[in-house]
Coordinates of C-alpha atoms in Angstrom, one line a residue:
X12 CA 147.5 76.9 201.9
X13 CA 149.5 73.7 203.7
X14 CA 151.0 72.3 200.1
X15 CA 151.3 68.6 200.9
X16 CA 153.1 67.0 197.7
X17 CA 154.6 63.6 198.0
X18 CA 158.5 63.4 196.9
X19 CA 159.8 62.6 193.2
X20 CA 162.4 59.7 193.0
X21 CA 165.2 61.9 193.7
X22 CA 163.4 63.2 196.9
X23 CA 163.4 59.7 198.3
X24 CA 166.2 59.0 197.9
X25 CA 167.8 62.1 199.5
X26 CA 165.6 61.1 202.3
X27 CA 166.5 57.6 202.9
X28 CA 170.5 58.7 202.5
X29 CA 169.8 61.3 205.6
X30 CA 171.1 64.6 203.2
X31 CA 167.7 66.0 203.5
X32 CA 166.4 67.1 206.8
X33 CA 162.2 65.8 207.7
X34 CA 162.0 69.0 209.9
X35 CA 158.5 71.1 208.7
X36 CA 157.6 68.8 206.4
X37 CA 153.8 68.7 205.0
X38 CA 151.6 66.2 206.7
X39 CA 149.7 63.3 204.9
X40 CA 145.9 63.8 203.8
X41 CA 142.9 62.7 205.7
X42 CA 142.4 58.8 203.7
X43 CA 138.9 60.0 204.0
X44 CA 137.2 63.7 204.0
X45 CA 133.6 63.4 205.9
X46 CA 130.8 65.6 205.1
X47 CA 128.0 64.7 207.4
X48 CA 124.5 67.2 207.2
X49 CA 122.0 66.9 209.9
X50 CA 119.2 69.2 207.9
X51 CA 117.9 71.5 210.1
X52 CA 120.4 70.9 213.3
X53 CA 119.9 74.5 214.8
X54 CA 123.0 75.6 216.4
X55 CA 122.2 76.0 219.3
X56 CA 120.8 72.2 219.6
X57 CA 124.6 71.2 220.3
X58 CA 124.6 72.8 223.4
X59 CA 121.1 73.1 224.5
X60 CA 120.7 69.6 225.5
X61 CA 123.6 68.1 226.1
X62 CA 123.7 66.8 229.7
X63 CA 121.5 64.1 227.6
X64 CA 124.8 62.9 224.8
X65 CA 126.9 60.0 225.0
X66 CA 130.8 60.8 226.1
X67 CA 131.5 60.0 222.1
X68 CA 129.3 61.9 220.0
X69 CA 129.2 65.7 219.8
X70 CA 131.3 65.1 223.3
X71 CA 133.2 63.7 221.6
X72 CA 134.2 66.2 219.5
X73 CA 133.9 68.8 221.4
X74 CA 137.0 67.1 223.9
X75 CA 138.8 66.5 220.4
X76 CA 138.6 68.2 218.0
X77 CA 137.0 71.9 216.8
X78 CA 133.6 73.5 217.8
X79 CA 132.8 76.9 216.0
X80 CA 129.7 78.0 217.9
X81 CA 128.6 81.0 216.3
X82 CA 129.1 80.1 212.6
X83 CA 125.5 81.6 210.1
X84 CA 125.1 81.5 206.8
X85 CA 125.2 85.0 205.2
X86 CA 122.4 84.9 203.0
X87 CA 118.6 85.6 203.5
X88 CA 116.7 82.5 201.6
X89 CA 117.4 79.6 204.4
X90 CA 116.5 76.8 202.5
X91 CA 117.5 73.1 202.0
X92 CA 118.0 73.1 198.0
X93 CA 120.9 77.0 198.9
X94 CA 122.7 75.8 201.8
X95 CA 123.3 72.1 200.6
X96 CA 124.9 73.9 197.8
X97 CA 126.4 76.0 199.7
X98 CA 128.9 74.1 201.9
X99 CA 130.6 72.5 199.2
X100 CA 131.1 75.2 196.3
X101 CA 132.4 77.8 199.4
X102 CA 130.1 80.6 198.2
X103 CA 126.3 82.1 198.4
X104 CA 123.2 81.6 196.3
X105 CA 124.1 84.4 193.8
X106 CA 127.1 82.3 193.1
X107 CA 125.7 78.8 192.7
X108 CA 122.8 79.8 191.5
X109 CA 120.3 77.2 194.0
X110 CA 118.3 80.2 195.2
X111 CA 115.9 78.3 196.4
X112 CA 114.2 74.3 196.9
X113 CA 112.8 75.9 193.4
X114 CA 112.2 79.0 191.5
X115 CA 110.3 80.2 188.5
X116 CA 112.1 79.5 184.6
X117 CA 111.5 82.0 182.7
X118 CA 112.7 80.5 180.3
X119 CA 110.0 76.9 180.4
X120 CA 107.2 79.8 181.9
X121 CA 107.3 76.7 184.3
X122 CA 108.7 76.4 188.3
X123 CA 112.0 74.5 188.3
X124 CA 112.5 72.0 191.1
X125 CA 116.9 73.0 192.1
X126 CA 118.2 68.8 191.2
X127 CA 115.4 67.9 189.0
X128 CA 114.7 67.7 185.4
X129 CA 112.6 65.9 183.1
X130 CA 116.3 64.7 181.0
X131 CA 117.6 62.0 183.2
X132 CA 114.9 59.4 184.4
X133 CA 115.1 57.4 187.6
X134 CA 117.3 54.8 188.2
X135 CA 116.5 52.0 188.7
X136 CA 114.0 52.7 186.7
X137 CA 110.3 52.4 188.8
X138 CA 107.5 50.1 188.3
X139 CA 105.3 51.4 186.1
X140 CA 103.1 53.1 188.8
X141 CA 99.0 54.3 187.8
X142 CA 98.8 57.9 185.4
X143 CA 102.5 58.0 186.3
X144 CA 104.1 61.2 184.4
X145 CA 108.3 60.7 185.0
X146 CA 108.3 64.1 184.2
X147 CA 106.8 65.0 186.8
X148 CA 108.5 62.9 189.8
X149 CA 110.6 64.9 191.0
X150 CA 112.4 62.1 192.3
X151 CA 112.9 60.1 189.4
X152 CA 115.0 62.9 187.4
X153 CA 118.2 64.4 189.4
X154 CA 120.6 66.3 188.0
X155 CA 123.2 69.0 188.9
X156 CA 123.2 70.3 186.5
X157 CA 121.0 73.7 188.0
X158 CA 124.3 74.1 190.5
X159 CA 126.5 76.6 188.2
X160 CA 129.9 76.8 190.7
X161 CA 132.3 74.4 191.1
X162 CA 132.1 72.1 194.2
X163 CA 134.8 71.0 196.5
X164 CA 134.4 67.3 194.9
X165 CA 135.1 68.8 191.0
X166 CA 138.6 69.9 193.1
X167 CA 139.4 66.8 194.3
X168 CA 139.0 64.7 191.0
X169 CA 141.0 67.3 189.4
X170 CA 143.7 66.9 192.0
X171 CA 144.0 63.4 192.4
X172 CA 143.8 62.8 188.5
X173 CA 140.0 60.9 188.5
X174 CA 141.4 59.0 191.7
X175 CA 139.8 60.1 194.4
X176 CA 136.3 58.1 194.9
X177 CA 133.1 61.1 195.0
X178 CA 130.2 59.4 197.4
X179 CA 127.0 61.4 198.0
X180 CA 123.6 59.6 200.2
X181 CA 120.5 61.1 201.4
X182 CA 116.6 60.2 202.1
X183 CA 116.4 63.8 200.1
X184 CA 117.9 64.0 196.5
X185 CA 119.3 67.6 196.8
X186 CA 120.5 66.6 199.9
X187 CA 122.1 64.1 197.5
X188 CA 123.4 65.9 195.2
X189 CA 124.2 69.0 195.9
X190 CA 127.7 68.4 198.4
X191 CA 128.9 66.3 196.1
X192 CA 128.7 67.9 193.0
X193 CA 127.9 66.7 189.3
X194 CA 131.2 64.3 189.0
X195 CA 129.8 62.5 192.0
X196 CA 130.6 58.5 191.0
X197 CA 127.6 57.8 193.4
X198 CA 124.4 60.1 194.2
X199 CA 121.3 58.1 196.0
X200 CA 118.9 59.0 198.1
X201 CA 115.0 57.6 198.5
X202 CA 112.4 57.5 196.6
X203 CA 109.2 58.1 199.4
X204 CA 106.7 56.4 196.8
X205 CA 108.3 52.8 196.4
X206 CA 111.4 52.9 199.4
X207 CA 113.9 52.5 197.2
X208 CA 117.2 53.5 197.1
X209 CA 118.0 55.7 194.1
X210 CA 120.1 57.7 191.3
X211 CA 119.5 59.1 187.8
X212 CA 120.8 59.4 184.4
X213 CA 122.5 62.0 185.2
X214 CA 124.8 60.4 187.2
X215 CA 124.7 56.4 185.9
X216 CA 122.8 54.2 183.8
X217 CA 122.8 51.0 186.7
X218 CA 122.8 50.7 190.0
X219 CA 125.8 50.0 192.1
X220 CA 125.5 46.3 192.9
X221 CA 126.0 46.8 196.7
X222 CA 122.7 49.2 195.9
X223 CA 120.8 47.0 194.2
X224 CA 121.9 44.4 197.0
X225 CA 120.4 46.6 199.9
X226 CA 117.1 47.4 198.1
X227 CA 116.5 43.5 197.4
X228 CA 116.8 43.3 201.2
X229 CA 114.6 46.0 202.4
X230 CA 116.6 46.9 204.7
X231 CA 113.9 50.0 204.5
X232 CA 110.6 48.2 205.9
X233 CA 112.9 46.9 208.9
X234 CA 111.0 49.9 211.2
X235 CA 107.7 48.9 210.1
X236 CA 105.2 48.6 212.7
X237 CA 107.9 50.4 215.3
X238 CA 107.0 53.0 217.2
X239 CA 108.9 55.9 218.3
X240 CA 109.1 56.1 221.5
X241 CA 111.2 58.4 223.4
X242 CA 114.7 58.1 223.8
X243 CA 115.4 58.7 227.5
X244 CA 111.8 56.8 229.0
X245 CA 112.0 57.7 232.7
X246 CA 113.3 61.5 231.6
X247 CA 110.2 64.6 231.8
X248 CA 111.3 66.1 228.5
X249 CA 109.1 69.7 229.3
X250 CA 111.6 71.4 230.9
X251 CA 113.9 71.2 228.3
X252 CA 111.5 71.0 225.7
X253 CA 108.4 72.4 225.7
X254 CA 105.0 70.2 225.9
X255 CA 104.4 67.7 223.9
X256 CA 100.3 68.6 223.5
X257 CA 100.9 71.6 221.2
X258 CA 97.8 72.1 219.3
X259 CA 99.9 73.6 216.1
X260 CA 101.6 70.3 215.9
X261 CA 101.4 68.2 212.9
X262 CA 100.4 65.0 212.5
X263 CA 102.7 63.7 210.7
X264 CA 101.8 60.6 207.9
X265 CA 99.1 59.6 210.4
X266 CA 101.6 59.6 213.3
X267 CA 99.8 62.0 216.3
X268 CA 100.8 64.8 218.0
X269 CA 101.9 63.6 221.0
X270 CA 104.5 60.3 221.1
X271 CA 104.3 57.2 221.4
X272 CA 104.3 57.9 217.2
X273 CA 103.5 55.4 215.1
X274 CA 105.6 54.8 211.8
X275 CA 103.1 51.9 209.8
X276 CA 101.6 55.0 208.5
X277 CA 98.4 53.7 208.7
X278 CA 99.4 50.8 207.1
X279 CA 98.9 47.0 207.3
X280 CA 102.1 46.8 205.0
X281 CA 105.0 48.4 204.2
X282 CA 104.2 51.5 201.2
X283 CA 104.4 55.4 200.7
X284 CA 102.7 56.1 203.8
X285 CA 104.9 53.7 205.9
X286 CA 108.1 55.6 204.0
X287 CA 106.6 59.3 204.4
X288 CA 106.1 58.3 208.4
X289 CA 109.8 56.8 208.3
X290 CA 111.5 60.3 207.0
X291 CA 109.5 61.8 209.6
X292 CA 111.1 59.7 212.7
X293 CA 114.6 59.2 213.3
X294 CA 114.2 56.2 212.2
X295 CA 114.9 57.3 208.7
X296 CA 118.5 58.4 209.9
X297 CA 119.0 54.7 210.9
X298 CA 118.5 53.8 207.6
X299 CA 120.7 56.5 205.6
X300 CA 123.5 55.2 208.3
X301 CA 123.6 51.8 207.9
X302 CA 123.4 52.6 203.4
X303 CA 126.9 54.9 204.3
X304 CA 128.3 52.2 206.5
X305 CA 127.7 49.9 203.3
X306 CA 128.9 52.3 200.8
X307 CA 132.4 52.8 203.1
X308 CA 133.6 49.5 202.5
X309 CA 131.6 48.7 199.1
X310 CA 133.3 51.5 197.6
X311 CA 136.3 50.9 200.0
X312 CA 136.2 55.2 201.1
X313 CA 139.6 55.4 202.8
X314 CA 141.3 52.6 202.0
X315 CA 144.2 53.9 199.9
X316 CA 146.4 56.8 199.6
X317 CA 144.2 59.0 197.6
X318 CA 141.8 61.4 199.1
X319 CA 137.5 60.1 198.6
X320 CA 134.9 62.5 199.5
X321 CA 131.8 61.0 201.8
X322 CA 129.1 63.1 201.8
X323 CA 125.8 61.8 204.0
X324 CA 122.8 64.4 204.5
X325 CA 120.8 63.4 207.2
X326 CA 117.4 63.9 206.4
X327 CA 115.0 63.7 209.3
X328 CA 115.7 65.6 211.6
X329 CA 114.0 68.4 208.8
X330 CA 111.2 66.6 208.6
X331 CA 110.1 66.4 211.9
X332 CA 111.7 69.8 212.9
X333 CA 109.3 71.0 210.4
X334 CA 106.0 68.8 212.3
X335 CA 106.8 69.4 215.6
X336 CA 108.8 72.2 216.0
X337 CA 111.7 73.3 217.4
X338 CA 110.6 73.6 221.2
X339 CA 109.0 69.8 221.4
X340 CA 109.1 66.8 223.2
X341 CA 110.5 65.2 219.6
X342 CA 112.8 67.6 218.4
X343 CA 114.8 66.8 221.6
X344 CA 114.4 63.5 221.0
X345 CA 115.5 63.7 217.7
X346 CA 118.5 65.3 218.7
X347 CA 119.2 63.2 221.5
X348 CA 119.5 60.8 219.1
X349 CA 121.3 62.9 216.9
X350 CA 124.2 62.5 218.7
X351 CA 124.1 58.7 219.2
X352 CA 123.8 58.9 214.9
X353 CA 127.2 61.3 215.2
X354 CA 129.1 58.4 217.8
X355 CA 128.0 54.9 215.6
X356 CA 129.3 57.5 212.5
X357 CA 132.5 58.1 214.4
X358 CA 133.0 54.6 216.0
X359 CA 132.4 53.0 212.5
X360 CA 135.1 55.6 210.7
X361 CA 137.6 54.5 213.0
X362 CA 137.4 51.3 212.5
X363 CA 137.2 51.2 208.8
X364 CA 139.6 53.4 207.9
X365 CA 141.3 54.3 210.5
X366 CA 141.4 57.0 213.5
X367 CA 143.4 60.5 212.5
X368 CA 143.2 58.8 208.7
X369 CA 139.6 61.3 208.3
X370 CA 138.8 64.2 208.8
X371 CA 135.4 64.4 209.2
X372 CA 133.1 68.5 209.2
X373 CA 129.5 68.8 210.8
X374 CA 126.9 71.3 209.9
X375 CA 123.5 71.7 208.5
X376 CA 121.9 73.5 206.0
X377 CA 119.6 76.3 208.4
X378 CA 118.0 76.7 211.3
X379 CA 113.8 76.4 211.9
X380 CA 111.6 79.2 213.3
X381 CA 110.0 78.6 216.6
X382 CA 106.3 77.8 216.1
X383 CA 103.9 80.6 215.4
X384 CA 102.4 80.4 218.7
X385 CA 104.9 79.4 220.9
X386 CA 106.3 82.4 220.4
X387 CA 103.2 84.4 221.3
X388 CA 103.2 82.2 223.8
X389 CA 106.5 83.8 225.6
X390 CA 105.3 87.4 224.5
X391 CA 107.1 87.9 221.0
X392 CA 105.4 89.1 218.2
X393 CA 104.4 86.5 216.1
X394 CA 101.5 85.0 214.2
X395 CA 100.4 83.5 211.3
X396 CA 100.1 85.9 207.6
X397 CA 97.6 84.2 205.2
X398 CA 99.2 83.9 201.7
X399 CA 96.5 84.8 200.3
X400 CA 95.5 87.7 201.6
X401 CA 98.7 89.0 200.5
X402 CA 98.6 88.0 197.3
X403 CA 94.9 89.5 196.7
X404 CA 96.6 92.7 198.5
X405 CA 99.3 93.0 195.8
X406 CA 96.5 92.3 192.8
X407 CA 93.7 94.4 194.2
X408 CA 96.7 97.2 193.6
X409 CA 98.1 96.5 190.3
X410 CA 94.7 96.9 189.3
X411 CA 93.8 99.9 191.0
X412 CA 97.3 101.4 189.7
X413 CA 97.4 100.0 186.4
X414 CA 93.8 100.4 185.3
X415 CA 92.9 99.3 182.4
X416 CA 89.9 97.9 179.8
X417 CA 90.2 94.0 181.7
X418 CA 88.1 93.5 184.6
X419 CA 89.8 93.9 188.0
X420 CA 90.4 90.6 189.4
X421 CA 91.2 89.3 185.3
X422 CA 94.6 90.3 185.4
X423 CA 97.4 87.9 186.2
X424 CA 100.4 90.3 187.2
X425 CA 102.0 87.7 188.8
X426 CA 103.3 84.3 187.0
X427 CA 105.1 82.9 190.8
X428 CA 105.4 83.7 194.2
X429 CA 107.8 80.2 194.0
X430 CA 111.3 80.7 196.8
X431 CA 109.8 83.9 198.4
X432 CA 109.4 85.7 195.3
X433 CA 106.9 87.1 193.7
X434 CA 107.9 87.4 189.9
X435 CA 105.9 89.2 187.8
X436 CA 104.2 88.2 184.3
X437 CA 106.5 89.7 181.9
X438 CA 103.8 89.4 178.9
X439 CA 101.6 91.4 180.7
X440 CA 103.9 94.3 180.9
X441 CA 104.7 94.2 177.1
X442 CA 101.4 93.8 176.5
X443 CA 100.5 97.2 178.7
X444 CA 104.3 99.0 178.1
X445 CA 105.0 99.2 182.0
X446 CA 108.4 99.6 183.7
X447 CA 108.6 96.2 185.3
X448 CA 111.3 98.4 187.9
X449 CA 108.3 100.7 188.3
X450 CA 105.1 97.4 189.0
X451 CA 107.7 96.1 191.1
X452 CA 107.7 99.1 193.5
X453 CA 103.9 99.2 193.8
X454 CA 103.8 95.3 194.3
X455 CA 106.4 96.8 196.9
X456 CA 104.0 99.9 198.1
X457 CA 101.2 97.3 198.3
X458 CA 102.5 94.6 200.5
X459 CA 104.8 96.6 203.1
X460 CA 101.4 97.8 204.3
X461 CA 100.2 94.2 205.7
X462 CA 100.9 93.9 209.8
X463 CA 103.6 90.9 210.0
X464 CA 105.5 92.1 206.3
X465 CA 108.8 93.7 208.0
X466 CA 110.0 95.3 204.3
X467 CA 109.4 94.3 200.7
X468 CA 112.8 94.5 198.9
X469 CA 112.8 94.7 195.0
X470 CA 115.8 93.6 192.5
X471 CA 116.4 97.1 191.5
X472 CA 117.0 97.9 195.1
X473 CA 119.8 94.5 195.5
X474 CA 121.2 95.6 192.2
X475 CA 122.0 98.8 192.5
X476 CA 122.5 99.0 196.2
X477 CA 126.2 100.6 196.9
X478 CA 128.8 99.0 199.1
X479 CA 128.0 101.6 201.9
X480 CA 124.7 101.0 201.4
X481 CA 125.0 97.0 201.9
X482 CA 127.1 98.1 205.1
X483 CA 124.8 99.6 207.1
X484 CA 121.8 97.7 205.9
X485 CA 122.7 93.5 206.7
X486 CA 119.2 92.3 206.0
X487 CA 119.8 94.3 202.2
X488 CA 123.4 92.8 202.2
X489 CA 121.9 89.3 203.1
X490 CA 119.2 89.1 199.9
X491 CA 122.3 90.3 198.0
X492 CA 124.0 86.8 198.5
X493 CA 120.6 85.0 197.9
X494 CA 120.1 86.8 194.7
X495 CA 121.0 85.7 191.0
X496 CA 119.2 87.9 188.3
X497 CA 118.4 84.6 186.2
X498 CA 116.8 83.1 188.8
X499 CA 114.8 85.3 191.2
X500 CA 111.9 87.6 191.2
X501 CA 110.9 91.3 190.7
X502 CA 110.7 91.3 194.5
X503 CA 110.9 89.9 197.5
X504 CA 109.8 89.1 201.4
X505 CA 111.2 89.4 204.2
X506 CA 108.1 89.1 207.3
X507 CA 109.1 90.4 210.8
X508 CA 110.9 87.3 213.3
X509 CA 108.6 85.0 214.3
X510 CA 106.1 85.1 211.5
X511 CA 105.2 83.1 209.2
X512 CA 103.1 82.7 205.7
X513 CA 99.7 79.9 207.1
X514 CA 96.4 79.6 206.0
X515 CA 94.0 79.1 209.0
X516 CA 94.2 75.9 211.1
X517 CA 98.0 75.8 209.7
X518 CA 100.8 73.5 211.9
X519 CA 103.6 73.2 212.6
X520 CA 107.2 75.6 211.0
X521 CA 109.5 76.5 208.5
X522 CA 112.7 77.8 208.2
X523 CA 113.7 80.7 204.8
X524 CA 114.9 84.4 206.5
X525 CA 117.7 86.0 207.6
X526 CA 116.9 85.9 211.2
X527 CA 119.1 84.1 213.5
X528 CA 117.3 81.5 214.5
X529 CA 116.8 80.2 210.2
X530 CA 120.8 81.5 210.2
X531 CA 122.7 80.0 212.7
X532 CA 123.9 76.2 212.6
X533 CA 126.9 73.7 214.1
X534 CA 130.2 73.8 212.6
X535 CA 132.2 71.4 213.8
X536 CA 135.3 69.9 212.2
X537 CA 137.1 66.9 213.5
X538 CA 139.8 64.4 212.5
X539 CA 143.5 64.2 210.9
X540 CA 145.6 67.8 212.2
X541 CA 142.2 69.5 213.2
X542 CA 143.4 71.2 217.5
X543 CA 141.2 70.6 219.9
X544 CA 139.1 74.4 220.4
X545 CA 135.9 75.6 220.9
X546 CA 135.9 79.8 219.3
X547 CA 133.1 82.2 219.0
X548 CA 134.3 84.1 216.4
X549 CA 131.8 84.7 213.2
X550 CA 132.6 82.2 210.6
X551 CA 130.3 80.3 207.8
X552 CA 129.9 77.2 207.2
X553 CA 130.6 77.2 203.8
X554 CA 134.4 77.3 204.9
X555 CA 133.7 74.2 205.1
X556 CA 134.5 73.2 201.1
X557 CA 138.1 75.7 202.3
X558 CA 138.7 73.1 205.3
X559 CA 138.6 69.9 202.9
X560 CA 140.9 72.0 200.1
X561 CA 143.6 72.8 202.3
X562 CA 143.9 69.7 203.9
X563 CA 144.2 67.5 200.5
X564 CA 146.3 70.5 199.9
X565 CA 144.4 71.9 196.2
X566 CA 142.5 74.9 195.5
X567 CA 139.1 75.6 197.2
X568 CA 136.8 75.3 194.6
X569 CA 136.8 78.6 192.5
X570 CA 133.8 80.5 193.7
X571 CA 135.2 80.1 197.2
X572 CA 134.6 83.1 199.6
X573 CA 135.7 81.4 203.4
X574 CA 139.1 80.5 204.2
X575 CA 140.4 78.3 206.2
X576 CA 139.7 79.9 210.2
X577 CA 143.6 80.6 211.5
X578 CA 144.3 77.5 213.7
X579 CA 142.2 74.8 213.1
X580 CA 145.1 73.3 212.0
X581 CA 147.9 72.2 214.8
X582 CA 150.2 73.1 212.0
X583 CA 149.0 76.5 211.4
X584 CA 149.7 76.9 215.6
X585 CA 152.4 80.1 215.9
X586 CA 155.9 78.0 217.2

């Protein structure tokens, strides 16, 4: 670790008198640390459409900073919540506890969201809506209390004796909350019902003045009625992406399959459908960039010698990718526009903080699977598997294997299949004196025979696996890093590559698998002290937590498991 310390009075006097050498002195830390997350920016996109990028965005980082193009999450459950939690804790779901966007909570008997709780309320309070139930409104109850590992923000607060500011921003609540952590001075996201920037009582009792001003200005409404059309109007996107009229693409919020896409949500004035359309377009990212610029100035980030932290998670890439898929005109256009967002952010940081005074890390929370129909057209084994069929098959098998006086089909064997895990009904097992491990094994046996299921993995297989077994079974090893005993179920699915759960006429695509298309994300580092390099070294995005800690001279988060890549900083180079 680079120890960055400031000399005491005697040390300063010695320096002034010239009685000590300054050779080899540790560098001053960056004034601002910036984490930029583009939700679902798959790792290959940074190179895939590079001929259409500007010189000031991704290409600037490639030319002046570090680019690790073989960066992968080491765990299996590649969802939004786990990705955002992993980046700044430096560990995986088995340690930080965010095993998915949601999971079944055995204590309450309910599925819980990774960043919501009925104990906290929306700030500012919402205008009363008909049939509103705050306890069931995820946008009103943001909290970081389910995150059980220390974040870089936590250690930065300790290192700076509380003086370093922590600001987290996103369109999504989990994108705003999980990277910045529980000690955030500001964490804001968007309520898609009314377009308000909000936080919760977990963080503060009233919004910052600059947030209130943004809400009053209705900056978010400026794209209402503006169509999303091609960024490069004279370019044929098809050869570099795929056709623009794939039947199994989604239509968003009344946006249609093909360009141009309206963003009014079918409304005559801004409302919930418009905010959903905005989120499902590049304009959602433009809005968030404007919020970030405002926050940098209003919070005086990077304006003194105490390092601050800003985390920005751009969510719209994820919505667009889910809807139209990675081989679409829309994702290609979105990524080209993403490059311009990067360029504008770097330019703004240069102007407000100063070039060479900040350190920026750019990554994503997960990748994305191609539309199964697109994969199948390329002669890959790919289909959509009916979740209803799988569940029916499992329940019939359990009824047959463990007969009772209860009529077939009437036993509630399963509490939930949240987050890809099967949560068995403990009350049923207790009443029938059945061993959970044995029932889980039967669930695995029944589901494993279904076409499209690669394998089923039980919690017992994970917890009993030896080091040698994990070494020889990469999927099991990935699953172990996703497994938390109090939050995961008794058995989980691993579908074949390119297969997705989906019912008849399903559209769009998703992520969450242990395969390269979901684990591969970019890792780019730019700014103070960073060496210019491109590396094919296998690396994990969780290294960012250690990179930031090293840059300010403090210890990484307690459970951080990934070190700073050798040679990233200039002083790491051999003399």
